[in-house]
Amino acid sequence: MKLTPQQVEQFDRDGYLFFPGLFTAAEVRALNDAVPALYRLREAFNVREKGSEAVRTNFAAHLYSEPFARLARHPRMIEPVQQLLGEALYMHQFKINGKMAFEGDVWQWHQDYGTWLNDDLMPTERAMNVAIFLDDVNAFNGPLMFIPGSHRKGVAEAEHDVTTTSYPLWTLNPALVAELVERAGGKQGGIVSPLGPAGSMILFHSCLVHASGSNLSPWNRVSVYLSLCAVSNHIRRHKRPEYIAHRDFAPIECLPEDCLLREHKVDLPWKNGMPASALVTSLQPLGEAT
Ligand code: SIN
Ligand code: MN
């Protein structure tokens, strides 16, 4: 899928692009059907909500689940990001966020690049998020909130919040968020939430400031997030386990357009379990003597 010059301009201005209903109901079903079995696994890669059994985030399913391994190579997601970053991409992070009915907790205001810089020593912001809705997203089930244009600020100072939710995050302080919202138009468009049917896709810049509220509705809000990084911009430290921040910097090769609906051979290196090496971490930058 190729972006038009107008879409590229809009992305540069707003920091995101929204494609409602880009994937068909049959494609979404192929993915959705695999989620309950993944969420049942008692593995470190399933992070549950604080004090609850509900899965907040499943990591790295593209390494052990056939449909998600195919999605991770889908040209509708990979090609536009390759176009915007002008380089081959590798998978830095792969998540299926639950935001389950009644139980899905908040994601505080943050920029993803803040975490990738502070934890993983990713050299620059040349990385991108792609979200696919596996459920309809409405005003009630904890939609993403964006501050349009906030990516142009670059990386902002952040604090490591390890207590608010079950997942540590580098978060922005409220005064900065308020200032950015005001600058983006205040009550007139300073915060936006892309809402749409299952199968919708969002591309968003790694410095775009975003958050989401809790899900008090009776509707799940399962979404997949690919974090794609330019190969030359690969992370320089393995401070986090490999299921969170990947260590295979090989360029992604796309499958055909119909890959979610037909058999296509994909590698599933963690199909029989995650290797022990994936849990080994280090504070030392890559290549430096310990
Ligand atoms: C994220 O920011 O990484 C996830 C936010 C969400 O799923 O609402
Ligand atoms: Mn994020």
mmCIF file of C-alpha atoms and ligand atoms in Angstrom:
data_model
loop_
_atom_site.group_PDB
_atom_site.id
_atom_site.type_symbol
_atom_site.label_atom_id
_atom_site.label_comp_id
_atom_site.label_asym_id
_atom_site.label_seq_id
_atom_site.Cartn_x
_atom_site.Cartn_y
_atom_site.Cartn_z
ATOM 1 C CA MET A 1 0.000 0.000 0.000
ATOM 2 C CA LYS A 2 1.469 3.341 -1.066
ATOM 3 C CA LEU A 3 0.693 6.650 0.653
ATOM 4 C CA THR A 4 -0.259 9.634 -1.499
ATOM 5 C CA PRO A 5 1.735 12.904 -1.236
ATOM 6 C CA GLN A 6 -1.299 14.353 0.642
ATOM 7 C CA GLN A 7 -1.185 11.512 3.176
ATOM 8 C CA VAL A 8 2.558 11.996 3.680
ATOM 9 C CA GLU A 9 1.955 15.717 4.254
ATOM 10 C CA GLN A 10 -0.869 14.965 6.693
ATOM 11 C CA PHE A 11 1.341 12.507 8.575
ATOM 12 C CA ASP A 12 4.128 15.107 8.847
ATOM 13 C CA ARG A 13 1.619 17.659 10.178
ATOM 14 C CA ASP A 14 -0.478 15.531 12.560
ATOM 15 C CA GLY A 15 1.854 12.650 13.439
ATOM 16 C CA TYR A 16 -0.704 9.971 12.551
ATOM 17 C CA LEU A 17 -2.883 8.595 9.753
ATOM 18 C CA PHE A 18 -6.148 6.734 10.277
ATOM 19 C CA PHE A 19 -7.535 4.122 7.853
ATOM 20 C CA PRO A 20 -11.036 3.079 9.028
ATOM 21 C CA GLY A 21 -12.021 -0.485 8.086
ATOM 22 C CA LEU A 22 -8.824 -1.247 6.132
ATOM 23 C CA PHE A 23 -8.871 -4.978 6.956
ATOM 24 C CA THR A 24 -11.957 -7.037 6.071
ATOM 25 C CA ALA A 25 -14.147 -8.879 8.575
ATOM 26 C CA ALA A 26 -12.697 -12.221 7.377
ATOM 27 C CA GLU A 27 -9.132 -10.986 7.914
ATOM 28 C CA VAL A 28 -9.984 -9.699 11.387
ATOM 29 C CA ARG A 29 -11.649 -13.010 12.252
ATOM 30 C CA ALA A 30 -8.496 -14.949 11.302
ATOM 31 C CA LEU A 31 -6.616 -12.899 13.916
ATOM 32 C CA ASN A 32 -9.310 -12.597 16.572
ATOM 33 C CA ASP A 33 -9.950 -16.348 16.667
ATOM 34 C CA ALA A 34 -6.350 -16.904 17.800
ATOM 35 C CA VAL A 35 -6.433 -14.422 20.708
ATOM 36 C CA PRO A 36 -8.184 -16.389 23.519
ATOM 37 C CA ALA A 37 -5.675 -19.293 23.311
ATOM 38 C CA LEU A 38 -2.770 -16.828 23.391
ATOM 39 C CA TYR A 39 -4.218 -14.977 26.399
ATOM 40 C CA ARG A 40 -4.652 -18.286 28.288
ATOM 41 C CA LEU A 41 -0.923 -19.052 28.196
ATOM 42 C CA ARG A 42 0.799 -18.767 31.581
ATOM 43 C CA GLU A 43 3.961 -17.158 30.271
ATOM 44 C CA ALA A 44 5.999 -14.060 31.084
ATOM 45 C CA PHE A 45 4.955 -12.608 27.723
ATOM 46 C CA ASN A 46 1.360 -12.258 28.972
ATOM 47 C CA VAL A 47 1.278 -9.217 31.257
ATOM 48 C CA ARG A 48 -1.983 -9.165 33.254
ATOM 49 C CA GLU A 49 -3.753 -6.102 34.663
ATOM 50 C CA LYS A 50 -2.943 -5.157 38.239
ATOM 51 C CA GLY A 51 -4.780 -7.519 40.611
ATOM 52 C CA SER A 52 -6.686 -9.171 37.760
ATOM 53 C CA GLU A 53 -6.524 -12.140 35.412
ATOM 54 C CA ALA A 54 -7.332 -9.987 32.377
ATOM 55 C CA VAL A 55 -4.452 -9.719 29.915
ATOM 56 C CA ARG A 56 -3.211 -6.162 29.474
ATOM 57 C CA THR A 57 -0.592 -7.000 26.863
ATOM 58 C CA ASN A 58 0.518 -10.120 25.074
ATOM 59 C CA PHE A 59 4.007 -9.734 23.636
ATOM 60 C CA ALA A 60 5.739 -11.285 20.628
ATOM 61 C CA ALA A 61 2.852 -13.406 19.265
ATOM 62 C CA HIS A 62 4.414 -13.094 15.802
ATOM 63 C CA LEU A 63 7.093 -15.532 17.007
ATOM 64 C CA TYR A 64 4.697 -18.318 18.039
ATOM 65 C CA SER A 65 1.273 -17.715 16.419
ATOM 66 C CA GLU A 66 0.760 -18.348 12.714
ATOM 67 C CA PRO A 67 -1.887 -15.650 11.985
ATOM 68 C CA PHE A 68 0.067 -12.970 13.841
ATOM 69 C CA ALA A 69 3.336 -14.026 12.173
ATOM 70 C CA ARG A 70 1.589 -13.353 8.868
ATOM 71 C CA LEU A 71 0.207 -10.016 10.049
ATOM 72 C CA ALA A 72 3.750 -8.997 11.035
ATOM 73 C CA ARG A 73 4.710 -9.303 7.350
ATOM 74 C CA HIS A 74 1.586 -7.715 5.881
ATOM 75 C CA PRO A 75 2.266 -5.223 3.065
ATOM 76 C CA ARG A 76 -0.682 -3.029 4.124
ATOM 77 C CA MET A 77 1.214 -2.290 7.342
ATOM 78 C CA ILE A 78 4.863 -2.610 6.360
ATOM 79 C CA GLU A 79 4.973 -0.755 3.026
ATOM 80 C CA PRO A 80 3.643 2.649 4.156
ATOM 81 C CA VAL A 81 6.029 2.691 7.120
ATOM 82 C CA GLN A 82 8.913 1.730 4.858
ATOM 83 C CA GLN A 83 7.873 4.594 2.586
ATOM 84 C CA LEU A 84 7.799 7.104 5.468
ATOM 85 C CA LEU A 85 11.114 5.988 6.988
ATOM 86 C CA GLY A 86 12.817 5.349 3.633
ATOM 87 C CA GLU A 87 14.516 2.183 4.787
ATOM 88 C CA ALA A 88 14.039 -1.529 5.466
ATOM 89 C CA LEU A 89 12.360 -2.263 8.831
ATOM 90 C CA TYR A 90 12.712 -4.769 11.632
ATOM 91 C CA MET A 91 10.178 -5.599 14.352
ATOM 92 C CA HIS A 92 11.139 -3.821 17.570
ATOM 93 C CA GLN A 93 8.006 -4.768 19.519
ATOM 94 C CA PHE A 94 4.792 -6.698 18.852
ATOM 95 C CA LYS A 95 1.811 -6.463 21.236
ATOM 96 C CA ILE A 96 -1.806 -7.556 21.398
ATOM 97 C CA ASN A 97 -3.316 -5.192 23.957
ATOM 98 C CA GLY A 98 -6.463 -6.483 25.640
ATOM 99 C CA LYS A 99 -8.132 -3.451 27.238
ATOM 100 C CA MET A 100 -10.750 -5.973 28.274
ATOM 101 C CA ALA A 101 -14.361 -5.091 29.119
ATOM 102 C CA PHE A 102 -14.669 -3.632 32.671
ATOM 103 C CA GLU A 103 -11.021 -4.470 33.466
ATOM 104 C CA GLY A 104 -8.795 -2.724 30.920
ATOM 105 C CA ASP A 105 -6.631 -0.214 32.763
ATOM 106 C CA VAL A 106 -5.268 3.162 31.626
ATOM 107 C CA TRP A 107 -2.167 3.901 29.563
ATOM 108 C CA GLN A 108 -0.723 7.124 30.942
ATOM 109 C CA TRP A 109 0.351 10.005 28.649
ATOM 110 C CA HIS A 110 3.593 9.025 26.952
ATOM 111 C CA GLN A 111 5.657 8.886 23.788
ATOM 112 C CA ASP A 112 6.784 5.407 22.807
ATOM 113 C CA TYR A 113 10.168 6.710 21.748
ATOM 114 C CA GLY A 114 10.750 7.895 25.345
ATOM 115 C CA THR A 115 10.741 4.267 26.492
ATOM 116 C CA TRP A 116 12.702 3.002 23.507
ATOM 117 C CA LEU A 117 15.400 5.626 24.110
ATOM 118 C CA ASN A 118 15.591 5.381 27.886
ATOM 119 C CA ASP A 119 15.359 1.596 28.181
ATOM 120 C CA ASP A 120 16.602 0.219 24.885
ATOM 121 C CA LEU A 121 19.026 2.955 23.705
ATOM 122 C CA MET A 122 17.337 3.286 20.319
ATOM 123 C CA PRO A 123 19.488 6.008 18.717
ATOM 124 C CA THR A 124 16.828 8.139 16.994
ATOM 125 C CA GLU A 125 13.039 8.385 16.609
ATOM 126 C CA ARG A 126 13.101 6.610 13.210
ATOM 127 C CA ALA A 127 10.543 4.033 14.294
ATOM 128 C CA MET A 128 6.782 3.878 13.997
ATOM 129 C CA ASN A 129 3.705 2.317 15.523
ATOM 130 C CA VAL A 130 0.967 0.625 13.553
ATOM 131 C CA ALA A 131 -2.257 -0.243 15.389
ATOM 132 C CA ILE A 132 -4.951 -2.597 14.064
ATOM 133 C CA PHE A 133 -8.309 -2.729 15.847
ATOM 134 C CA LEU A 134 -9.507 -6.311 16.411
ATOM 135 C CA ASP A 135 -12.695 -4.965 18.035
ATOM 136 C CA ASP A 136 -14.803 -1.928 17.196
ATOM 137 C CA VAL A 137 -13.417 1.089 19.045
ATOM 138 C CA ASN A 138 -15.916 3.602 20.396
ATOM 139 C CA ALA A 139 -15.955 6.462 22.889
ATOM 140 C CA PHE A 140 -16.604 4.068 25.789
ATOM 141 C CA ASN A 141 -14.092 1.227 25.525
ATOM 142 C CA GLY A 142 -10.890 3.185 26.189
ATOM 143 C CA PRO A 143 -9.926 4.543 22.749
ATOM 144 C CA LEU A 144 -6.453 5.892 22.102
ATOM 145 C CA MET A 145 -6.137 9.655 22.607
ATOM 146 C CA PHE A 146 -3.614 11.598 20.500
ATOM 147 C CA ILE A 147 -2.362 15.172 20.723
ATOM 148 C CA PRO A 148 -2.115 16.048 17.007
ATOM 149 C CA GLY A 149 1.245 17.488 15.979
ATOM 150 C CA SER A 150 2.872 16.676 19.338
ATOM 151 C CA HIS A 151 5.497 14.515 17.586
ATOM 152 C CA ARG A 152 7.096 17.725 16.328
ATOM 153 C CA LYS A 153 8.262 18.506 19.871
ATOM 154 C CA GLY A 154 10.741 15.611 19.583
ATOM 155 C CA VAL A 155 11.477 13.514 22.617
ATOM 156 C CA ALA A 156 10.295 15.106 25.877
ATOM 157 C CA GLU A 157 11.588 14.574 29.384
ATOM 158 C CA ALA A 158 9.801 11.626 31.014
ATOM 159 C CA GLU A 159 9.568 9.891 34.378
ATOM 160 C CA HIS A 160 9.632 6.150 34.895
ATOM 161 C CA ASP A 161 6.228 5.234 36.360
ATOM 162 C CA VAL A 162 6.413 1.724 37.808
ATOM 163 C CA THR A 163 3.351 1.905 40.085
ATOM 164 C CA THR A 164 0.245 3.210 38.280
ATOM 165 C CA THR A 165 -0.384 0.057 36.231
ATOM 166 C CA SER A 166 1.123 -3.421 35.953
ATOM 167 C CA TYR A 167 3.450 -2.239 33.170
ATOM 168 C CA PRO A 168 6.319 0.258 33.702
ATOM 169 C CA LEU A 169 6.178 3.238 31.367
ATOM 170 C CA TRP A 170 8.132 6.475 30.826
ATOM 171 C CA THR A 171 5.360 9.058 31.252
ATOM 172 C CA LEU A 172 4.987 12.819 30.683
ATOM 173 C CA ASN A 173 4.064 15.295 33.374
ATOM 174 C CA PRO A 174 0.562 16.863 33.308
ATOM 175 C CA ALA A 175 1.846 20.444 32.830
ATOM 176 C CA LEU A 176 3.583 19.469 29.604
ATOM 177 C CA VAL A 177 0.535 17.520 28.382
ATOM 178 C CA ALA A 178 -1.702 20.535 29.115
ATOM 179 C CA GLU A 179 0.653 22.839 27.208
ATOM 180 C CA LEU A 180 0.785 20.506 24.188
ATOM 181 C CA VAL A 181 -3.017 20.126 24.144
ATOM 182 C CA GLU A 182 -3.422 23.908 24.267
ATOM 183 C CA ARG A 183 -0.918 24.345 21.451
ATOM 184 C CA ALA A 184 -2.797 21.735 19.369
ATOM 185 C CA GLY A 185 -6.085 23.689 19.637
ATOM 186 C CA GLY A 186 -7.265 23.109 23.210
ATOM 187 C CA LYS A 187 -10.916 22.091 23.269
ATOM 188 C CA GLN A 188 -11.016 22.467 19.467
ATOM 189 C CA GLY A 189 -9.043 19.412 18.381
ATOM 190 C CA GLY A 190 -6.213 19.445 20.939
ATOM 191 C CA ILE A 191 -7.036 15.798 21.712
ATOM 192 C CA VAL A 192 -8.423 13.376 19.128
ATOM 193 C CA SER A 193 -9.531 9.737 19.316
ATOM 194 C CA PRO A 194 -9.674 7.725 16.105
ATOM 195 C CA LEU A 195 -12.870 5.642 16.443
ATOM 196 C CA GLY A 196 -13.901 2.960 13.993
ATOM 197 C CA PRO A 197 -14.800 -0.635 13.212
ATOM 198 C CA ALA A 198 -12.630 -3.695 13.788
ATOM 199 C CA GLY A 199 -10.069 -3.840 10.980
ATOM 200 C CA SER A 200 -9.216 -0.115 11.154
ATOM 201 C CA MET A 201 -5.535 0.806 11.096
ATOM 202 C CA ILE A 202 -3.593 3.744 12.557
ATOM 203 C CA LEU A 203 -0.006 4.685 11.760
ATOM 204 C CA PHE A 204 1.529 6.933 14.387
ATOM 205 C CA HIS A 205 4.887 8.574 14.932
ATOM 206 C CA SER A 206 7.063 7.284 17.765
ATOM 207 C CA CYS A 207 7.124 10.774 19.350
ATOM 208 C CA LEU A 208 3.352 11.365 19.130
ATOM 209 C CA VAL A 209 2.023 11.956 22.653
ATOM 210 C CA HIS A 210 -0.784 9.498 23.436
ATOM 211 C CA ALA A 211 -2.741 7.816 26.237
ATOM 212 C CA SER A 212 -5.948 5.873 26.811
ATOM 213 C CA GLY A 213 -8.476 5.731 29.638
ATOM 214 C CA SER A 214 -9.750 2.617 31.338
ATOM 215 C CA ASN A 215 -12.442 0.440 29.770
ATOM 216 C CA LEU A 216 -15.555 0.546 31.941
ATOM 217 C CA SER A 217 -17.761 -0.606 29.055
ATOM 218 C CA PRO A 218 -18.959 -4.190 28.453
ATOM 219 C CA TRP A 219 -16.980 -4.273 25.160
ATOM 220 C CA ASN A 220 -13.413 -5.541 24.778
ATOM 221 C CA ARG A 221 -11.001 -3.301 22.889
ATOM 222 C CA VAL A 222 -8.375 -5.746 21.637
ATOM 223 C CA SER A 223 -5.809 -4.073 19.346
ATOM 224 C CA VAL A 224 -2.525 -5.212 17.818
ATOM 225 C CA TYR A 225 0.480 -2.880 17.795
ATOM 226 C CA LEU A 226 3.503 -3.339 15.589
ATOM 227 C CA SER A 227 6.455 -1.146 16.481
ATOM 228 C CA LEU A 228 8.616 -1.016 13.381
ATOM 229 C CA CYS A 229 12.133 0.404 13.467
ATOM 230 C CA ALA A 230 14.500 1.360 10.620
ATOM 231 C CA VAL A 231 17.146 -1.379 10.529
ATOM 232 C CA SER A 232 20.064 1.088 10.887
ATOM 233 C CA ASN A 233 18.348 2.529 13.995
ATOM 234 C CA HIS A 234 18.300 -0.767 15.909
ATOM 235 C CA ILE A 235 18.451 -0.723 19.699
ATOM 236 C CA ARG A 236 21.858 -0.644 21.367
ATOM 237 C CA ARG A 237 21.015 -2.312 24.696
ATOM 238 C CA HIS A 238 19.157 -5.401 25.936
ATOM 239 C CA LYS A 239 17.971 -3.989 29.259
ATOM 240 C CA ARG A 240 14.502 -5.486 28.695
ATOM 241 C CA PRO A 241 13.715 -9.130 27.923
ATOM 242 C CA GLU A 242 13.643 -10.140 24.289
ATOM 243 C CA TYR A 243 9.895 -10.733 24.279
ATOM 244 C CA ILE A 244 9.442 -6.977 24.916
ATOM 245 C CA ALA A 245 12.294 -5.472 22.859
ATOM 246 C CA HIS A 246 13.380 -7.701 19.994
ATOM 247 C CA ARG A 247 16.978 -8.531 19.160
ATOM 248 C CA ASP A 248 16.598 -9.808 15.612
ATOM 249 C CA PHE A 249 17.384 -6.831 13.380
ATOM 250 C CA ALA A 250 16.859 -8.669 10.088
ATOM 251 C CA PRO A 251 14.723 -6.729 7.558
ATOM 252 C CA ILE A 252 11.069 -7.797 7.346
ATOM 253 C CA GLU A 253 10.100 -9.360 4.030
ATOM 254 C CA CYS A 254 6.451 -8.819 3.088
ATOM 255 C CA LEU A 255 4.037 -11.618 2.212
ATOM 256 C CA PRO A 256 1.312 -11.167 -0.439
ATOM 257 C CA GLU A 257 -1.795 -9.028 0.184
ATOM 258 C CA ASP A 258 -3.984 -12.079 0.834
ATOM 259 C CA CYS A 259 -1.661 -13.586 3.450
ATOM 260 C CA LEU A 260 -4.249 -13.544 6.263
ATOM 261 C CA LEU A 261 -6.722 -15.602 4.253
ATOM 262 C CA ARG A 262 -4.454 -18.198 2.611
ATOM 263 C CA GLU A 263 -1.711 -20.515 3.778
ATOM 264 C CA HIS A 264 1.698 -18.861 3.646
ATOM 265 C CA LYS A 265 4.708 -20.440 5.209
ATOM 266 C CA VAL A 266 6.158 -18.417 8.087
ATOM 267 C CA ASP A 267 8.883 -19.050 10.612
ATOM 268 C CA LEU A 268 7.673 -19.568 14.218
ATOM 269 C CA PRO A 269 10.914 -19.716 16.222
ATOM 270 C CA TRP A 270 9.170 -19.708 19.650
ATOM 271 C CA LYS A 271 6.446 -22.210 18.722
ATOM 272 C CA ASN A 272 7.763 -24.757 21.221
ATOM 273 C CA GLY A 273 8.482 -22.201 23.924
ATOM 274 C CA MET A 274 10.489 -19.060 24.499
ATOM 275 C CA PRO A 275 14.250 -19.680 24.742
ATOM 276 C CA ALA A 276 15.845 -18.987 28.147
ATOM 277 C CA SER A 277 18.135 -16.473 26.433
ATOM 278 C CA ALA A 278 15.100 -14.208 25.835
ATOM 279 C CA LEU A 279 15.016 -13.473 29.570
ATOM 280 C CA VAL A 280 18.703 -12.564 29.830
ATOM 281 C CA THR A 281 19.120 -8.807 30.135
ATOM 282 C CA SER A 282 22.007 -6.388 30.539
ATOM 283 C CA LEU A 283 22.505 -2.725 31.428
ATOM 284 C CA GLN A 284 25.615 -2.681 29.278
ATOM 285 C CA PRO A 285 25.323 -1.148 25.778
ATOM 286 C CA LEU A 286 25.848 -3.687 22.967
ATOM 287 C CA GLY A 287 29.455 -4.212 22.009
ATOM 288 C CA GLU A 288 30.835 -2.708 25.218
ATOM 289 C CA ALA A 289 32.892 -4.949 27.472
ATOM 290 C CA THR A 290 31.128 -5.895 30.719
HETATM 291 C C1 SIN B 1 0.350 1.976 24.026
HETATM 292 O O1 SIN B 1 0.426 3.168 24.129
HETATM 293 O O2 SIN B 1 1.373 1.318 23.775
HETATM 294 C C2 SIN B 1 -0.951 1.269 24.187
HETATM 295 C C3 SIN B 1 -2.097 2.148 24.409
HETATM 296 C C4 SIN B 1 -3.398 1.443 24.346
HETATM 297 O O3 SIN B 1 -3.443 0.262 23.948
HETATM 298 O O4 SIN B 1 -4.399 2.059 24.660
HETATM 299 MN MN MN B 2 2.396 3.801 23.432
#
